[in-house]
Short mmCIF file of C-alpha atoms in Angstrom, two decimals:
data_model
loop_
_atom_site.label_atom_id
_atom_site.label_comp_id
_atom_site.label_asym_id
_atom_site.label_seq_id
_atom_site.Cartn_x
_atom_site.Cartn_y
_atom_site.Cartn_z
CA UNK A 1 5.90 12.77 21.86
CA UNK A 2 5.30 9.05 21.39
CA UNK A 3 3.45 6.74 23.72
CA UNK A 4 3.42 2.96 23.47
CA UNK A 5 -0.10 1.79 22.64
CA UNK A 6 -1.85 -1.31 21.32
CA UNK A 7 -1.53 -1.86 17.57
CA UNK A 8 -5.28 -1.41 17.05
CA UNK A 9 -5.03 2.01 18.66
CA UNK A 10 -1.97 3.16 16.68
CA UNK A 11 -3.33 1.96 13.33
CA UNK A 12 -6.40 4.20 13.69
CA UNK A 13 -4.14 6.99 12.44
CA UNK A 14 -3.88 5.43 8.97
CA UNK A 15 -6.86 7.23 7.35
CA UNK A 16 -7.54 8.13 4.60
CA UNK A 17 -6.53 4.73 3.21
CA UNK A 18 -6.72 3.97 -0.51
CA UNK A 19 -9.34 1.55 -1.82
CA UNK A 20 -9.05 -0.72 -4.84
CA UNK A 21 -11.36 -3.33 -6.32
CA UNK A 22 -9.50 -6.42 -7.54
CA UNK A 23 -11.27 -8.69 -10.04
CA UNK A 24 -10.37 -12.24 -11.05
CA UNK A 25 -12.33 -15.00 -12.80
CA UNK A 26 -12.91 -18.27 -10.98
CA UNK A 27 -12.74 -21.75 -12.54
CA UNK A 28 -16.33 -21.35 -13.80
CA UNK A 29 -15.50 -18.13 -15.60
CA UNK A 30 -17.35 -15.95 -13.08
CA UNK A 31 -15.63 -12.59 -12.58
CA UNK A 32 -15.35 -11.98 -8.83
CA UNK A 33 -14.65 -8.47 -7.48
CA UNK A 34 -13.26 -7.84 -4.00
CA UNK A 35 -12.65 -4.52 -2.28
CA UNK A 36 -9.21 -4.12 -0.72
CA UNK A 37 -7.36 -1.44 1.19
CA UNK A 38 -4.09 -3.32 1.46
CA UNK A 39 -2.37 -2.74 -1.87
CA UNK A 40 0.71 -1.00 -3.17
CA UNK A 41 2.74 -0.36 -6.27
CA UNK A 42 5.89 -2.50 -5.99
CA UNK A 43 7.93 -1.79 -9.12
CA UNK A 44 8.35 1.07 -11.56
CA UNK A 45 10.13 -0.78 -14.36
CA UNK A 46 8.41 -3.03 -15.15
CA UNK A 47 5.30 -1.59 -13.49
CA UNK A 48 3.97 -4.01 -10.90
CA UNK A 49 1.37 -3.94 -8.13
CA UNK A 50 0.74 -6.10 -5.07
CA UNK A 51 -2.50 -6.85 -3.24
CA UNK A 52 -2.95 -8.58 0.12
CA UNK A 53 -6.00 -10.88 0.22
CA UNK A 54 -7.35 -12.57 3.36
CA UNK A 55 -6.67 -16.30 3.18
CA UNK A 56 -10.31 -17.20 3.77
CA UNK A 57 -11.51 -15.07 0.84
CA UNK A 58 -12.82 -16.63 -2.36
CA UNK A 59 -10.57 -14.31 -4.38
CA UNK A 60 -7.62 -16.50 -3.35
CA UNK A 61 -9.16 -19.37 -5.34
CA UNK A 62 -10.02 -17.14 -8.30
CA UNK A 63 -6.57 -15.50 -8.61
CA UNK A 64 -4.76 -18.80 -8.03
CA UNK A 65 -6.88 -20.32 -10.80
CA UNK A 66 -6.72 -17.57 -13.42
CA UNK A 67 -3.22 -16.29 -12.62
CA UNK A 68 -4.26 -12.73 -13.43
CA UNK A 69 -6.34 -9.96 -11.92
CA UNK A 70 -7.54 -6.43 -12.55
CA UNK A 71 -6.79 -3.67 -10.05
CA UNK A 72 -9.39 -0.90 -10.38
CA UNK A 73 -9.30 2.44 -8.58
CA UNK A 74 -13.00 3.02 -7.79
CA UNK A 75 -14.25 6.58 -8.14
CA UNK A 76 -15.88 8.60 -5.40
CA UNK A 77 -19.35 7.69 -6.66
CA UNK A 78 -18.64 3.93 -6.38
CA UNK A 79 -18.83 3.72 -2.58
CA UNK A 80 -21.93 1.47 -2.62
CA UNK A 81 -20.29 -0.94 -5.07
CA UNK A 82 -17.10 -0.99 -2.98
CA UNK A 83 -19.08 -1.75 0.18
CA UNK A 84 -21.09 -4.50 -1.56
CA UNK A 85 -18.07 -6.18 -3.15
CA UNK A 86 -16.21 -6.01 0.16
CA UNK A 87 -18.97 -7.50 2.28
CA UNK A 88 -20.21 -10.47 0.22
CA UNK A 89 -18.43 -13.72 -0.61
CA UNK A 90 -18.02 -14.90 -4.18
CA UNK A 91 -18.45 -18.43 -2.80
CA UNK A 92 -22.12 -17.66 -2.20
CA UNK A 93 -23.11 -15.00 -4.70
CA UNK A 94 -22.34 -13.69 -8.17
CA UNK A 95 -21.48 -10.15 -7.08
CA UNK A 96 -21.66 -8.59 -10.55
CA UNK A 97 -25.08 -10.23 -11.09
CA UNK A 98 -26.41 -8.90 -7.78
CA UNK A 99 -25.02 -5.38 -7.89
CA UNK A 100 -25.35 -3.16 -10.92
CA UNK A 101 -21.79 -2.20 -11.86
CA UNK A 102 -20.76 -1.68 -15.48
CA UNK A 103 -17.88 -3.85 -16.67
CA UNK A 104 -16.09 -4.46 -19.96
CA UNK A 105 -13.59 -7.12 -21.03
CA UNK A 106 -9.93 -6.60 -20.23
CA UNK A 107 -7.75 -6.54 -23.32
CA UNK A 108 -4.63 -8.52 -22.34
CA UNK A 109 -5.86 -10.82 -19.56
CA UNK A 110 -8.99 -12.92 -18.98
CA UNK A 111 -10.69 -10.54 -16.56
CA UNK A 112 -12.93 -7.47 -16.68
CA UNK A 113 -12.47 -3.73 -16.19
CA UNK A 114 -14.80 -1.51 -14.14
CA UNK A 115 -16.18 0.97 -16.65
CA UNK A 116 -16.84 3.76 -14.13
CA UNK A 117 -13.53 3.48 -12.26
CA UNK A 118 -10.85 6.17 -12.23
CA UNK A 119 -8.36 3.69 -13.71
CA UNK A 120 -7.90 -0.04 -14.32
CA UNK A 121 -4.65 -2.00 -14.37
CA UNK A 122 -4.47 -5.46 -15.95
CA UNK A 123 -2.04 -7.62 -13.94
CA UNK A 124 -0.47 -10.97 -14.78
CA UNK A 125 0.37 -12.90 -11.61
CA UNK A 126 4.14 -12.99 -11.19
CA UNK A 127 4.44 -14.48 -7.71
CA UNK A 128 2.70 -14.83 -4.38
CA UNK A 129 3.93 -14.96 -0.83
CA UNK A 130 2.53 -15.64 2.58
CA UNK A 131 2.04 -12.93 5.22
CA UNK A 132 0.19 -13.91 8.40
CA UNK A 133 -3.53 -14.19 7.70
CA UNK A 134 -3.18 -12.86 4.14
CA UNK A 135 -1.61 -13.91 0.85
CA UNK A 136 0.26 -11.26 -1.13
CA UNK A 137 -0.23 -11.50 -4.90
CA UNK A 138 2.31 -9.66 -7.04
CA UNK A 139 1.26 -8.81 -10.57
CA UNK A 140 2.99 -7.32 -13.59
CA UNK A 141 0.87 -4.58 -15.17
CA UNK A 142 0.43 -5.49 -18.84
CA UNK A 143 -2.20 -2.93 -19.82
CA UNK A 144 -3.58 0.29 -18.26
CA UNK A 145 -6.81 2.20 -18.72
CA UNK A 146 -8.08 5.51 -17.40
CA UNK A 147 -11.49 7.17 -17.30
CA UNK A 148 -12.21 9.48 -20.20
CA UNK A 149 -13.90 11.88 -17.72
CA UNK A 150 -11.94 13.38 -14.81
CA UNK A 151 -12.73 11.42 -11.64
CA UNK A 152 -11.33 11.18 -8.13
CA UNK A 153 -10.40 8.04 -6.19
CA UNK A 154 -12.43 6.62 -3.36
CA UNK A 155 -10.82 6.23 0.08
CA UNK A 156 -11.65 4.71 3.43
CA UNK A 157 -11.79 7.84 5.56
CA UNK A 158 -12.45 6.32 8.96
CA UNK A 159 -13.11 3.12 10.94
CA UNK A 160 -16.12 0.94 10.10
CA UNK A 161 -15.57 1.04 6.32
CA UNK A 162 -16.51 4.70 6.10
CA UNK A 163 -15.88 5.54 2.44
CA UNK A 164 -15.59 8.89 0.73
CA UNK A 165 -13.32 11.38 -1.00
CA UNK A 166 -9.90 11.95 0.58
CA UNK A 167 -10.42 15.68 0.52
CA UNK B 1 -15.83 5.08 -19.97
CA UNK B 2 -12.35 3.60 -20.06
CA UNK B 3 -9.63 4.37 -22.55
CA UNK B 4 -6.40 2.39 -22.90
CA UNK B 5 -3.45 4.63 -21.97
CA UNK B 6 0.20 4.31 -21.00
CA UNK B 7 0.82 3.13 -17.43
CA UNK B 8 2.49 6.44 -16.53
CA UNK B 9 -0.67 8.25 -17.57
CA UNK B 10 -3.09 5.96 -15.72
CA UNK B 11 -1.06 5.95 -12.51
CA UNK B 12 -1.34 9.74 -12.22
CA UNK B 13 -4.79 9.07 -10.76
CA UNK B 14 -3.31 7.50 -7.61
CA UNK B 15 -3.08 10.67 -5.47
CA UNK B 16 -3.24 11.27 -2.56
CA UNK B 17 -0.81 8.43 -1.81
CA UNK B 18 0.26 7.62 1.73
CA UNK B 19 3.81 8.38 2.86
CA UNK B 20 5.85 6.48 5.46
CA UNK B 21 9.40 6.86 6.68
CA UNK B 22 11.13 3.50 7.23
CA UNK B 23 14.19 3.43 9.48
CA UNK B 24 16.82 0.67 9.82
CA UNK B 25 20.32 0.62 11.28
CA UNK B 26 23.23 -0.27 9.03
CA UNK B 27 26.21 -2.45 9.98
CA UNK B 28 27.89 0.57 11.61
CA UNK B 29 24.88 1.24 13.81
CA UNK B 30 23.83 4.32 11.86
CA UNK B 31 20.04 4.70 11.74
CA UNK B 32 19.04 5.35 8.13
CA UNK B 33 15.60 6.79 7.30
CA UNK B 34 14.01 6.50 3.86
CA UNK B 35 10.73 7.97 2.64
CA UNK B 36 8.43 5.52 0.86
CA UNK B 37 5.03 5.65 -0.76
CA UNK B 38 4.84 1.98 -1.60
CA UNK B 39 3.74 0.29 1.60
CA UNK B 40 0.73 -1.61 2.90
CA UNK B 41 -0.60 -3.49 5.87
CA UNK B 42 -0.48 -7.20 4.97
CA UNK B 43 -1.89 -9.05 7.98
CA UNK B 44 -4.30 -8.33 10.80
CA UNK B 45 -3.45 -11.24 13.10
CA UNK B 46 -0.56 -11.07 13.67
CA UNK B 47 -0.29 -7.44 12.56
CA UNK B 48 2.24 -7.14 9.72
CA UNK B 49 3.32 -4.48 7.24
CA UNK B 50 5.19 -4.56 3.95
CA UNK B 51 7.39 -1.94 2.32
CA UNK B 52 8.80 -1.90 -1.22
CA UNK B 53 12.34 -0.50 -1.41
CA UNK B 54 14.20 0.27 -4.66
CA UNK B 55 16.99 -2.27 -5.14
CA UNK B 56 19.63 0.45 -5.52
CA UNK B 57 18.73 2.07 -2.20
CA UNK B 58 21.04 1.87 0.81
CA UNK B 59 18.06 0.84 2.96
CA UNK B 60 18.24 -2.61 1.35
CA UNK B 61 21.67 -3.10 2.99
CA UNK B 62 20.50 -1.70 6.31
CA UNK B 63 17.32 -3.81 6.57
CA UNK B 64 19.08 -6.94 5.31
CA UNK B 65 21.74 -6.38 7.99
CA UNK B 66 19.56 -5.53 10.99
CA UNK B 67 16.55 -7.69 10.08
CA UNK B 68 14.18 -5.11 11.54
CA UNK B 69 12.81 -1.69 10.68
CA UNK B 70 10.53 1.02 11.98
CA UNK B 71 7.58 2.22 9.89
CA UNK B 72 6.68 5.79 10.89
CA UNK B 73 3.64 7.72 9.65
CA UNK B 74 5.06 11.25 9.29
CA UNK B 75 2.75 14.09 10.32
CA UNK B 76 1.66 16.95 8.09
CA UNK B 77 4.39 19.19 9.50
CA UNK B 78 7.14 16.70 8.56
CA UNK B 79 7.10 17.36 4.79
CA UNK B 80 10.64 18.82 4.76
CA UNK B 81 12.02 15.80 6.64
CA UNK B 82 10.19 13.42 4.30
CA UNK B 83 11.60 15.21 1.26
CA UNK B 84 15.13 15.20 2.68
CA UNK B 85 15.08 11.53 3.72
CA UNK B 86 13.66 10.60 0.33
CA UNK B 87 16.20 12.49 -1.75
CA UNK B 88 19.55 11.68 -0.09
CA UNK B 89 21.41 8.36 0.04
CA UNK B 90 22.50 6.85 3.33
CA UNK B 91 25.58 5.62 1.47
CA UNK B 92 26.83 9.20 1.31
CA UNK B 93 25.33 11.01 4.28
CA UNK B 94 24.12 10.47 7.83
CA UNK B 95 20.59 11.75 7.26
CA UNK B 96 19.68 12.14 10.92
CA UNK B 97 22.92 14.10 11.51
CA UNK B 98 22.23 16.42 8.58
CA UNK B 99 18.52 17.05 9.12
CA UNK B 100 17.10 17.99 12.49
CA UNK B 101 14.48 15.33 13.25
CA UNK B 102 13.81 14.15 16.81
CA UNK B 103 14.23 10.42 17.37
CA UNK B 104 14.07 8.07 20.33
CA UNK B 105 15.08 4.43 20.74
CA UNK B 106 12.63 1.73 19.71
CA UNK B 107 11.70 -0.57 22.56
CA UNK B 108 11.62 -4.06 21.01
CA UNK B 109 13.97 -3.76 18.02
CA UNK B 110 17.35 -2.12 17.40
CA UNK B 111 16.02 0.94 15.55
CA UNK B 112 14.64 4.38 16.36
CA UNK B 113 11.20 6.00 16.43
CA UNK B 114 10.39 9.42 14.98
CA UNK B 115 9.25 11.48 17.97
CA UNK B 116 7.03 13.86 15.99
CA UNK B 117 5.34 11.22 13.80
CA UNK B 118 1.65 10.37 13.96
CA UNK B 119 2.55 6.76 14.80
CA UNK B 120 5.50 4.35 14.76
CA UNK B 121 5.43 0.59 14.22
CA UNK B 122 8.39 -1.59 15.20
CA UNK B 123 8.75 -4.43 12.68
CA UNK B 124 10.81 -7.62 12.82
CA UNK B 125 11.71 -8.79 9.32
CA UNK B 126 9.73 -11.96 8.56
CA UNK B 127 10.53 -12.42 4.89
CA UNK B 128 11.45 -10.61 1.71
CA UNK B 129 10.58 -11.12 -1.91
CA UNK B 130 11.61 -9.75 -5.25
CA UNK B 131 9.34 -7.52 -7.37
CA UNK B 132 10.88 -5.97 -10.49
CA UNK B 133 13.16 -3.09 -9.52
CA UNK B 134 12.16 -3.26 -5.83
CA UNK B 135 12.49 -5.66 -2.90
CA UNK B 136 9.45 -6.19 -0.70
CA UNK B 137 10.25 -6.51 3.01
CA UNK B 138 7.53 -8.04 5.17
CA UNK B 139 7.70 -7.29 8.87
CA UNK B 140 5.79 -8.46 11.92
CA UNK B 141 4.75 -5.52 14.11
CA UNK B 142 6.07 -6.20 17.61
CA UNK B 143 5.40 -2.83 19.22
CA UNK B 144 3.29 0.24 18.32
CA UNK B 145 3.42 3.88 19.36
CA UNK B 146 1.20 6.87 18.70
CA UNK B 147 1.60 10.59 19.18
CA UNK B 148 0.30 11.93 22.46
CA UNK B 149 -1.05 14.97 20.57
CA UNK B 150 -3.61 14.57 17.75
CA UNK B 151 -1.83 14.74 14.40
CA UNK B 152 -2.68 13.99 10.78
CA UNK B 153 -0.71 11.89 8.29
CA UNK B 154 1.33 13.33 5.46
CA UNK B 155 0.49 12.33 1.87
CA UNK B 156 1.92 12.78 -1.58
CA UNK B 157 -0.82 14.86 -3.16
CA UNK B 158 0.50 15.17 -6.71
CA UNK B 159 3.38 14.41 -9.08
CA UNK B 160 6.88 15.69 -8.34
CA UNK B 161 6.85 14.67 -4.66
CA UNK B 162 4.28 17.30 -3.79
CA UNK B 163 3.55 16.62 -0.12
CA UNK B 164 0.74 17.84 2.09
CA UNK B 165 -2.42 16.92 3.97
CA UNK B 166 -4.85 14.58 2.20
CA UNK B 167 -7.72 16.93 2.90
#
């Protein structure tokens, strides 16, 4: 049976929610990672992904500048990196300089891959659109990478940025 | 370590992937449900959600006509309904007439809620945008509902539309 409730009550049922780390270089060439839960695949042919980024976030500037971004699926053992990248602002700090997280250059876009992620998708910005307090960036996937070791994705498993395996 | 692979190989790491059932009425007033994995929250204030619908799907006609849609989080025991709604076309069949799935009227939009879902979100269409072989519909959540009994969401847990609990 359904009962009408406040949105914030109903949305508590969403967990586990996927986590990605999106990376884009700013105008100074600094790669800036941000942890996001609001993301989806949006096209199969060609493969495309979308991410929703809060309008106040520095990543808006970086993606708008570089017109490309990496979408990485962090692995279960990357919870601390995901929390760090999601709680600091690239306006104030160089997140990759402050938190030890292996990266390597992307091959088709001017961004970096996360070496220990489950997978990385190199996206060229196709379009962007407004949605309330977020901007949706839609990217065409131009190159894909996967971990050479078997790894599982990281999820948000409960309120308060509680991260862990989905199962 | 990362290795460059085909997109279809890299994207196999995405599971578990959330499942929603979106419902919109067509021009004849028939409520048409469709099962989707490509969906995300896109705004916190106001609350908004986005869904990506394949351009060939009948739901495009229904949502474009009614300018609103329900997003339901199916529960773990709704796997058969999710499979049915995701594998039939509303152009050919009345899915709710052919598959026994309890519904009730939405309160703020002209659509229905799924009575046995974990939660239902009534969305008014705000905008839509093109993304490859899909259309992204962005809706403002105008009313929310949750199950009166505790329930867990249904996920796609592996390739071939394998559905089940995330954990």
